[in-house]
C-alpha positions as CSV (number, residue, x, y, z in Angstrom):
1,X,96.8,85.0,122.2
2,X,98.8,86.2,119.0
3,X,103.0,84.7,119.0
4,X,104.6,87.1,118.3
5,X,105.7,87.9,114.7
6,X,109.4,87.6,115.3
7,X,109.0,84.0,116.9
8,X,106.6,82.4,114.3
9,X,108.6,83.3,111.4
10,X,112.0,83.4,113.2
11,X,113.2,86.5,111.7
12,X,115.9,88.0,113.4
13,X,116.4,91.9,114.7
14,X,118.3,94.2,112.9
15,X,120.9,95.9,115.2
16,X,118.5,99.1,116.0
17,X,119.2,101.1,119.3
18,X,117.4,99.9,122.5
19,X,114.6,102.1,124.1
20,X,115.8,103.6,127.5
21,X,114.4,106.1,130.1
22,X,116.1,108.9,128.4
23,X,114.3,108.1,125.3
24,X,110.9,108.3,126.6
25,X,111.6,111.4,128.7
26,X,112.3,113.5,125.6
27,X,109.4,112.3,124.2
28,X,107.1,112.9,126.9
29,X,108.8,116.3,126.6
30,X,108.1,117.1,123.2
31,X,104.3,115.8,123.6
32,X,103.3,115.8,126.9
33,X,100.0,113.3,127.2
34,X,100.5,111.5,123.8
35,X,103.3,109.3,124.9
36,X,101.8,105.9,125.8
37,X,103.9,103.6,127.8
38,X,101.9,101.2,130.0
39,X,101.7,97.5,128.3
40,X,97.7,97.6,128.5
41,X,97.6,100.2,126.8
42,X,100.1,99.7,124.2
43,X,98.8,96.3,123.4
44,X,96.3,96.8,120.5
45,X,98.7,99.1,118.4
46,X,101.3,95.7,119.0
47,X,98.2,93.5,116.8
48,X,97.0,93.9,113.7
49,X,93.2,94.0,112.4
50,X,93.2,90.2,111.7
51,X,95.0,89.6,114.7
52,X,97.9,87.4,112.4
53,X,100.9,89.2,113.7
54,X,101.7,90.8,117.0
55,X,104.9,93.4,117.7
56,X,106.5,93.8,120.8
57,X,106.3,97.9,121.2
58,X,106.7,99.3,124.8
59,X,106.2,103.2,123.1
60,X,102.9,104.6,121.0
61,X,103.6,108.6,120.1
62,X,100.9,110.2,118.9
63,X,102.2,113.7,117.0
64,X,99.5,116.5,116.0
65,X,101.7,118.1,113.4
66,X,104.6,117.6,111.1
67,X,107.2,119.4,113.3
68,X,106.3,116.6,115.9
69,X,106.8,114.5,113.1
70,X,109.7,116.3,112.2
71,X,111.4,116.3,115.4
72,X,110.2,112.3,116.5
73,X,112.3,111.3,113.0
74,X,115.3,113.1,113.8
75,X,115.5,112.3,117.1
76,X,115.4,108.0,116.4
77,X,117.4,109.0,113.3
78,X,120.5,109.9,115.9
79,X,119.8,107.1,118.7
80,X,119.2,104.7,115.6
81,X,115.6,103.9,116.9
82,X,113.8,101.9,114.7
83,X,109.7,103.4,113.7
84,X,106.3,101.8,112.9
85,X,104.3,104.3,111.2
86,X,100.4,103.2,111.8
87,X,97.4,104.8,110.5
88,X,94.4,102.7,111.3
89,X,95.7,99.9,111.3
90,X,93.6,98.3,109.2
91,X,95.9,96.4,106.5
92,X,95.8,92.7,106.1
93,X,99.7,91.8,105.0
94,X,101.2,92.8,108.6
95,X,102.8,96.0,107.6
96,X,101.2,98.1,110.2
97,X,102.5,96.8,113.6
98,X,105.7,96.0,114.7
99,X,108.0,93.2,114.3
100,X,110.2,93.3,117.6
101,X,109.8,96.7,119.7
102,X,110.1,99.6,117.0
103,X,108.3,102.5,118.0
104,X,104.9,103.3,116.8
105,X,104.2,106.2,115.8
106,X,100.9,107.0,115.2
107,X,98.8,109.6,113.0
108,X,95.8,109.2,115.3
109,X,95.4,112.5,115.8
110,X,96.5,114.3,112.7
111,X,93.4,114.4,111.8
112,X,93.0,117.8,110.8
113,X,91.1,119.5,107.1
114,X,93.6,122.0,106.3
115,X,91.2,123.2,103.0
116,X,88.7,122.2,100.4
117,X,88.2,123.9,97.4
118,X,84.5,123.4,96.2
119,X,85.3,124.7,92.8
120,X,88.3,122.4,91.4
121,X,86.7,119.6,94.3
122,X,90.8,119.8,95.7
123,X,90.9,118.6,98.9
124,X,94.3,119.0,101.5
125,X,94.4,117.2,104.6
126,X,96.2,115.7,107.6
127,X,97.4,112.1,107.3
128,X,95.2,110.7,110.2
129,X,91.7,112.1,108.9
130,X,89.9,108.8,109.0
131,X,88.4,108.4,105.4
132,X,84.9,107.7,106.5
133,X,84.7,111.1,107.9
134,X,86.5,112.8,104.7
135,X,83.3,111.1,102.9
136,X,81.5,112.7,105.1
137,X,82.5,116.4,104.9
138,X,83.7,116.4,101.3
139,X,79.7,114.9,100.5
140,X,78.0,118.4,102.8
141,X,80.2,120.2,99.6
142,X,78.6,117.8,96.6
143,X,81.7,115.6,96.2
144,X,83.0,111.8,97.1
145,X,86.2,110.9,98.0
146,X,87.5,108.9,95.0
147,X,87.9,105.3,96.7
148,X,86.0,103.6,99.0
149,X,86.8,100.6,101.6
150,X,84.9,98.3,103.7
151,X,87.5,99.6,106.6
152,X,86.7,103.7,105.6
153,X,85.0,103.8,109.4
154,X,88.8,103.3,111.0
155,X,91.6,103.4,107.9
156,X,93.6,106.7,108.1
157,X,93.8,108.6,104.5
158,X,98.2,108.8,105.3
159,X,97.6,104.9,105.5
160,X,95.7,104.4,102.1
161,X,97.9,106.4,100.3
162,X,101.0,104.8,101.9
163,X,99.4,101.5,101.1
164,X,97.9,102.3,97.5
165,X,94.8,101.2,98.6
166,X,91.8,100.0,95.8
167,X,88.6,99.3,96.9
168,X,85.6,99.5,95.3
169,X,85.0,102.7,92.9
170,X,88.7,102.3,91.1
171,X,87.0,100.8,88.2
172,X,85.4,104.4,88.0
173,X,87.7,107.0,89.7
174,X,91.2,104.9,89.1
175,X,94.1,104.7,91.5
176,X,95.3,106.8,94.3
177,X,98.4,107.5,91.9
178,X,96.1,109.5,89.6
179,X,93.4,110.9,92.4
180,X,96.6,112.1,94.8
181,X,98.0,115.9,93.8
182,X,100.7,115.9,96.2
183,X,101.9,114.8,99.8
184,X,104.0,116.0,102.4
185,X,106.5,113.8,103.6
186,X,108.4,113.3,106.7
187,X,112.1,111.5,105.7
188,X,113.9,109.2,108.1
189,X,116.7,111.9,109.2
190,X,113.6,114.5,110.4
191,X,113.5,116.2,107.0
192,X,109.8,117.6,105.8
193,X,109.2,117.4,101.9
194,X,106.8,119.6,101.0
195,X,105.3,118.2,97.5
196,X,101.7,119.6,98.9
197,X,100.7,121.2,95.2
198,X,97.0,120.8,94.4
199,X,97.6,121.7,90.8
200,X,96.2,118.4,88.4
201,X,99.2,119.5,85.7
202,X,102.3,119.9,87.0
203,X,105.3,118.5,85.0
204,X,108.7,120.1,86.6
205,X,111.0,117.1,87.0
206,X,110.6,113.9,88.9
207,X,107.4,112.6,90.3
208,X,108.4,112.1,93.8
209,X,104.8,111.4,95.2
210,X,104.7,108.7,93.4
211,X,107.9,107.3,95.7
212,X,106.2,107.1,98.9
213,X,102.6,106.0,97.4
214,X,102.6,102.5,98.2
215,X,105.7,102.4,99.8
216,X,104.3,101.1,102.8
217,X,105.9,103.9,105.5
218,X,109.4,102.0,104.5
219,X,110.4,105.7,102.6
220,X,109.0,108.2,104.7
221,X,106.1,109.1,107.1
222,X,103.3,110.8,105.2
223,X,102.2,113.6,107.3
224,X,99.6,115.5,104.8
225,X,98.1,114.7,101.2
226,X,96.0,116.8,98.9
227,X,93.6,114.5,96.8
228,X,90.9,114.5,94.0
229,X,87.7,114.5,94.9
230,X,84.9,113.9,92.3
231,X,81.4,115.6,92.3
232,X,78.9,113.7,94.1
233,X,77.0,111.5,91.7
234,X,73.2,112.4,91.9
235,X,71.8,109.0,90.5
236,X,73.4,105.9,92.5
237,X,71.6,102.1,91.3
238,X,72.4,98.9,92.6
239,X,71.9,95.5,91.1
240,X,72.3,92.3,92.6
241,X,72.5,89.2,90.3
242,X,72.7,85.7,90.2
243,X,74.7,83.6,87.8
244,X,75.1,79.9,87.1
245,X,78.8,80.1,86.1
246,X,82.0,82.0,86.2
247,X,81.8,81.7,82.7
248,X,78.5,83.8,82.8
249,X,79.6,86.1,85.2
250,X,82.5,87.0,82.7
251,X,80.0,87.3,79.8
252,X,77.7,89.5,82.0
253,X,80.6,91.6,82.5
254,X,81.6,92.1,78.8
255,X,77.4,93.0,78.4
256,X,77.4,95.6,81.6
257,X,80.2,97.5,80.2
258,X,79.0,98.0,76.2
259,X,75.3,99.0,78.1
260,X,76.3,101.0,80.9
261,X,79.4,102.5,79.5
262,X,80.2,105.9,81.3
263,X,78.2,105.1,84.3
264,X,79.7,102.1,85.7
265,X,81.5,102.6,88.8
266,X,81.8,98.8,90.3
267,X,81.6,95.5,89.0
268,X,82.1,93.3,92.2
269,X,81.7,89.3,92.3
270,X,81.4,86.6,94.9
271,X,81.1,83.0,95.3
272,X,78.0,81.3,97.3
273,X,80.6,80.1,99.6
274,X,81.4,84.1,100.4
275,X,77.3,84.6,100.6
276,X,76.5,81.6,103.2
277,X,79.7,82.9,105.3
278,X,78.1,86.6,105.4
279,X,74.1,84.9,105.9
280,X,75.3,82.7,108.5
281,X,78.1,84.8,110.6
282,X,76.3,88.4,109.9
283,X,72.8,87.7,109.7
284,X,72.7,89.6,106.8
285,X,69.9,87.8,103.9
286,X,70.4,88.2,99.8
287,X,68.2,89.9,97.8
288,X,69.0,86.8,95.7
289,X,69.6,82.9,96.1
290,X,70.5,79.9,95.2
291,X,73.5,80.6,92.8
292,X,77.4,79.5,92.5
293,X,77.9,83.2,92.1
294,X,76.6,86.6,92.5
295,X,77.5,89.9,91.1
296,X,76.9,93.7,92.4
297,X,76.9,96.2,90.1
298,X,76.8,100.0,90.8
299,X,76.0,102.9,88.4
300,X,76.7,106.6,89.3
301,X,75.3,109.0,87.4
302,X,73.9,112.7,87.1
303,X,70.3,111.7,85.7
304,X,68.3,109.4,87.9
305,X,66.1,108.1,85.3
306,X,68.2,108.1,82.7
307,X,70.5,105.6,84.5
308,X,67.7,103.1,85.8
309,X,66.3,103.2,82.7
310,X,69.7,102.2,81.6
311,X,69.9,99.3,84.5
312,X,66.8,98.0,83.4
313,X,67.8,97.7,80.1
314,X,70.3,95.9,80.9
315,X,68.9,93.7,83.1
316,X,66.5,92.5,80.6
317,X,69.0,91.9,77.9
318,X,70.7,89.5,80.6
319,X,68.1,87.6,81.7
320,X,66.6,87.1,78.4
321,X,69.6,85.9,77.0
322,X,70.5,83.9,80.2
323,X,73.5,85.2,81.6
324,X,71.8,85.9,84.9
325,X,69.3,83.8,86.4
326,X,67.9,86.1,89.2
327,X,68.7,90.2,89.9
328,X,67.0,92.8,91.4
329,X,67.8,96.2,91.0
330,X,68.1,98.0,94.7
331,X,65.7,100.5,96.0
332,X,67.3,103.6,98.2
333,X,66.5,101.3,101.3
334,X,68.1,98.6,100.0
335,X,70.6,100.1,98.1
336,X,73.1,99.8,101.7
337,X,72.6,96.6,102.3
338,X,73.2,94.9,98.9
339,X,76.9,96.6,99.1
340,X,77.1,95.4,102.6
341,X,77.4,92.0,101.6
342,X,79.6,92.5,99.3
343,X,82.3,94.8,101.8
344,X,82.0,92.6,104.8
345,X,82.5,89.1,103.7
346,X,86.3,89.6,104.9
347,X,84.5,90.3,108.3
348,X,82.6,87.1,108.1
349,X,85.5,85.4,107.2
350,X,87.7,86.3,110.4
351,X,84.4,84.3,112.6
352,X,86.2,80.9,110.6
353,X,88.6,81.0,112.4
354,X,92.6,81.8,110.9
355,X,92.2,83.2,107.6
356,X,95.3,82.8,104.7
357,X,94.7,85.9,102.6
358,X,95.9,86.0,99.2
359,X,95.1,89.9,97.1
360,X,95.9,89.0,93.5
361,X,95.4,90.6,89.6
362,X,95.1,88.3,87.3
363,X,94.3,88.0,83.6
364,X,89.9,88.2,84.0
365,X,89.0,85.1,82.5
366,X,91.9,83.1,84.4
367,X,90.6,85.1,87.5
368,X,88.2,82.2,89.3
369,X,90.9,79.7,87.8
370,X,92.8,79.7,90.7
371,X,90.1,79.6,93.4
372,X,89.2,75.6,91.8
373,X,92.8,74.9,91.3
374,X,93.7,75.3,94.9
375,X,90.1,73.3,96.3
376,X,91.2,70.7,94.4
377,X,94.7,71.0,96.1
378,X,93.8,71.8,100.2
379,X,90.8,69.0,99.9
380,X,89.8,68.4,103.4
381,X,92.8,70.2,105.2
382,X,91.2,73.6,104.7
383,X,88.0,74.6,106.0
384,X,86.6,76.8,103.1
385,X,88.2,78.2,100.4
386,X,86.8,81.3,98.6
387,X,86.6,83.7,96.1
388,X,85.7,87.4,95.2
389,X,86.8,90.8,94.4
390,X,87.3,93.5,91.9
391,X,86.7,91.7,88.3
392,X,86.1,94.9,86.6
393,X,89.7,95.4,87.8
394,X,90.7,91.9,87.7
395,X,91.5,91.8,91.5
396,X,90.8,88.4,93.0
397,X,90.5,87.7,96.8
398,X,90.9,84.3,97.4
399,X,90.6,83.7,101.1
400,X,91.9,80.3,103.0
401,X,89.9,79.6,106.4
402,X,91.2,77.4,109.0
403,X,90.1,76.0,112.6
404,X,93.3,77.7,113.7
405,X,96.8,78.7,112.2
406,X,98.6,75.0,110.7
407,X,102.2,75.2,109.1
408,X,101.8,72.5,107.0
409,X,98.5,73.8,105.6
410,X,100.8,77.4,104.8
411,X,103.0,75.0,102.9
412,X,100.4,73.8,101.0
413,X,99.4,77.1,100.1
414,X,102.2,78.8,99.8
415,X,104.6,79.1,97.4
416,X,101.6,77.2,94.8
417,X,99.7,80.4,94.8
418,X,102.4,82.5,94.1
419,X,103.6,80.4,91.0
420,X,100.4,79.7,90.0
421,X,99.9,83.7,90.1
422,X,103.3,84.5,88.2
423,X,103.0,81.2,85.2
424,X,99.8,83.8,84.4
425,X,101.8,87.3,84.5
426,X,99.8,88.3,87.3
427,X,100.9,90.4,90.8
428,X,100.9,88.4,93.9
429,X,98.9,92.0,95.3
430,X,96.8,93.7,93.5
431,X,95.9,96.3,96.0
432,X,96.8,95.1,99.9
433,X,100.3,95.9,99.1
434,X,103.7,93.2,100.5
435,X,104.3,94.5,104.1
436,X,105.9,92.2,106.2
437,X,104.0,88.4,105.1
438,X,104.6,88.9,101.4
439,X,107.9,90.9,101.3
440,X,109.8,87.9,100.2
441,X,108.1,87.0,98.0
442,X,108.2,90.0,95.4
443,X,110.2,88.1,92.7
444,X,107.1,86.7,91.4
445,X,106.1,89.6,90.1
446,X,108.7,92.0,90.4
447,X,112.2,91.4,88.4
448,X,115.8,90.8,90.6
449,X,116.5,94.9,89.0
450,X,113.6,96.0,89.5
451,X,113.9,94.8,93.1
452,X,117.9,96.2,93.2
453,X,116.6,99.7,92.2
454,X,114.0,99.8,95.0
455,X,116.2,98.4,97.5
456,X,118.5,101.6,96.3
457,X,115.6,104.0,96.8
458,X,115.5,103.0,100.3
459,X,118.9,102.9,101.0
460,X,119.2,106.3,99.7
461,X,116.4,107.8,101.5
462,X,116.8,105.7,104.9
463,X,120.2,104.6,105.0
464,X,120.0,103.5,108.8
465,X,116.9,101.7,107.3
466,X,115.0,103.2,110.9
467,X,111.3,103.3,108.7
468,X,109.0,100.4,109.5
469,X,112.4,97.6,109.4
470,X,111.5,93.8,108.2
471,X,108.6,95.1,105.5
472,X,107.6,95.5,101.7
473,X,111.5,94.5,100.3
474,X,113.5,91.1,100.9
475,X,116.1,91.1,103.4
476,X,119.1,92.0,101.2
477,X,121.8,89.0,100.9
């Protein structure tokens, strides 16, 4: 059993409202049937994916449209009711379930198309559409969505926007704060912002999108988002390759790029450590073994031949001049299961046992750096400690496993990584966002004004501060 959030890290409640009968009664007025009450049932909105942190929630309200939204917002904006927005509920920082007993509200079943447009590749939809299922329809039409997840079968498209999600075709299609048009927002009083353009140029005044992507549902609820999608590549190789040394695996990097150029659309890394975890918990067997680390590299491209002849270039070039020791090249077939290994090793991980997750950028030849630095710290008191990620983007996940959760072994860990993170300019999360286990902890990357100024943005836009309370900022002094 999970403790509860608020009694392992003893943070106190903020003088929010109390739920009462009255409450749930206009609620179950508003949406009759998507008002969930009973404990049982409430109980897996209250934990998160990694089961880390539990919330006490006695309320789940599940809104179709934004005037639910609308009306929900208003509503705890007057009684002073404080709100967990959840998508999916697939984040790993603990900014998707509640603290103490906010209310969630969930997008589970806004999960509406509203339009594609199969010319510009535009497409507007409701916050809930699960972004598996986006891939899905927006493929039937010749496109991709622009990012990709090893949670796409459950994470909500509301929730990766509010989270800036990466993933793994970034290094090709860039950020959601390029690939996202326009949102419509829901603000704390009730208010609907309507920023829903799908135009790619439009340069009248501030970018207010850009406020509530990655702002973790602590500015507003996003209730519907119009995105980017780019055409469906027709050529899509895999390699899978073995290297002796980080060192190599940098070199091999620097190689891929000058050879592969335009058609590069993920450079992903893992340790062996990562490969035995995924072998021995999943079942699931490399193409390639027997190496400290291993590197998948995609291509998407229009010309099929043009791009394997490509991979095969390079391929030769690296194992003649001994970058890489073993690679294969993936057939169709084999193609899924090569990026499997690569998107489920935090799935292997959670069979450890407790898992300390750390997301961090870092300056890509410091990037594996940090991984040895902290072995040679934990010694024996951890159970594995691993690395992998993004290095096209220099995104490291460095992953902590333990029997079970140990204080003393967070003090080892934590503030170290953090420091260690900031003495190199890096960002203490490169792409899983602060939520509520790294909130205070911003300063390593963020300046004290730059921190002031956000904690003004909020204050302006929820002054009762009802929008998922104890997340992404410090408690102010």
């Amino acid at each position: 059993e999970v403790v509860p959030t608020c009694e392992r890290y003893a943070v106190r409640r903020l003088p929010f409202a109390r739920l009462e009968g009255g409450d749930v009664a206009f609620f179950e007025r508003l949406m009759p049937g998507r008002v969930v009450t009973g404990e049982e049932e409430v109980k897996p909105f209250n934990v998160d994916w990694l089961r880390s942190v539990r919330g006490c929630s006695q309320l789940v309200l599940k809104p179709q449209t934004t005037a639910e939204v609308s009306q929900v917002l208003r509503y705890c904006y007057e009684r002073n009711l404080a709100v967990n927005p959840q998508g999916g509920n697939t984040g790993l920082v603990g900014g998707s379930v509640p603290v103490f007993d906010e209310i969630i509200l969930s997008t589970t079943l806004m999960n509406r198309i509203i339009s594609f447009d199969k010319v510009s590749g535009i497409l507007v939809c409701q916050a809930g559409c699960v972004l598996e299922r986006l891939n899905e329809y927006v493929e039937e039409q010749g496109f991709i969505m622009p990012l990709d997840l090893g949670a796409k079968g459950s994470c909500h498209i509301g929730g990766n926007v509010a989270t800036n999600a990466g993933g793994l075709r970034l290094l090709r299609y860039g950020s959601l704060r390029g690939t996202v048009l326009g949102l419509e927002v829901v603000l704390a009083d009730g208010s609907a912002l309507d920023c829903l353009t799908s135009l790619r140029k439009d340069n009248t005044g501030y970018d207010l999108k850009q406020l509530f992507i990655g702002s973790e549902g602590t500015l507003g609820v996003i209730t519907a988002v119009s995105i980017l999608c780019p055409q469906k590549p027709k050529a899509v190789n895999v390699a899978f390759l073995g290297c002796q040394s980080f060192a190599k695996v940098l070199e091999t990097f620097t190689t891929c790029r000058a050879m592969l150029g335009e058609i590069l659309s993920a450079y992903e890394f893992m340790d062996e450590k990562c490969m035995e975890l995924v072998e021995r918990h999943l079942k699931l067997s490399s193409p390639v073994r027997d190496s400290p680390f291993y590197v998948l590299i995609e291509t998407s491209g229009s010309n099929s031949s043009h791009d394997e002849e490509k991979l095969n270039n390079f391929l030769e070039r690296a194992m003649a001049s001994g970058l890489v020791t073993d690679g294969t090249v993936a057939t169709d077939d084999k193609k899924i299961k090569a990026s499997h290994l690569r998107e489920r090793i935090t799935e292997a991980l959670t069979h450890e046992g407790y898992v300390y997750k750390y997301d961090i950028s870092l300056p890509v030849g410091k990037l594996y750096d940090l991984v040895t630095d902290m072995r040679a710290r934990l010694g024996q008191s951890a159970k594995n400690v691993v690395g992998y990620g993004h290095l096209g983007d220099g995104n490291l996940h460095l992953n902590i496993t333990a029997d079970s959760y140990s204080h003393s072994l967070l003090d080892a860990i934590e503030p170290f990584v953090y420091e260690w993170t900031a003495r190199c300019s890096g960002s203490i999360s490169a792409e899983h966002g602060l939520g509520f286990k790294k909130k205070q902890f911003i300063q390593y990357s963020k300046p004290q004004q730059a921190v002031v100024l956000m904690q003004h943005f909020k204050a302006m836009l929820d002054p009762k501060g009802i929008l998922n309370p104890y997340k992404t900022l410090p408690s102010r002094a």
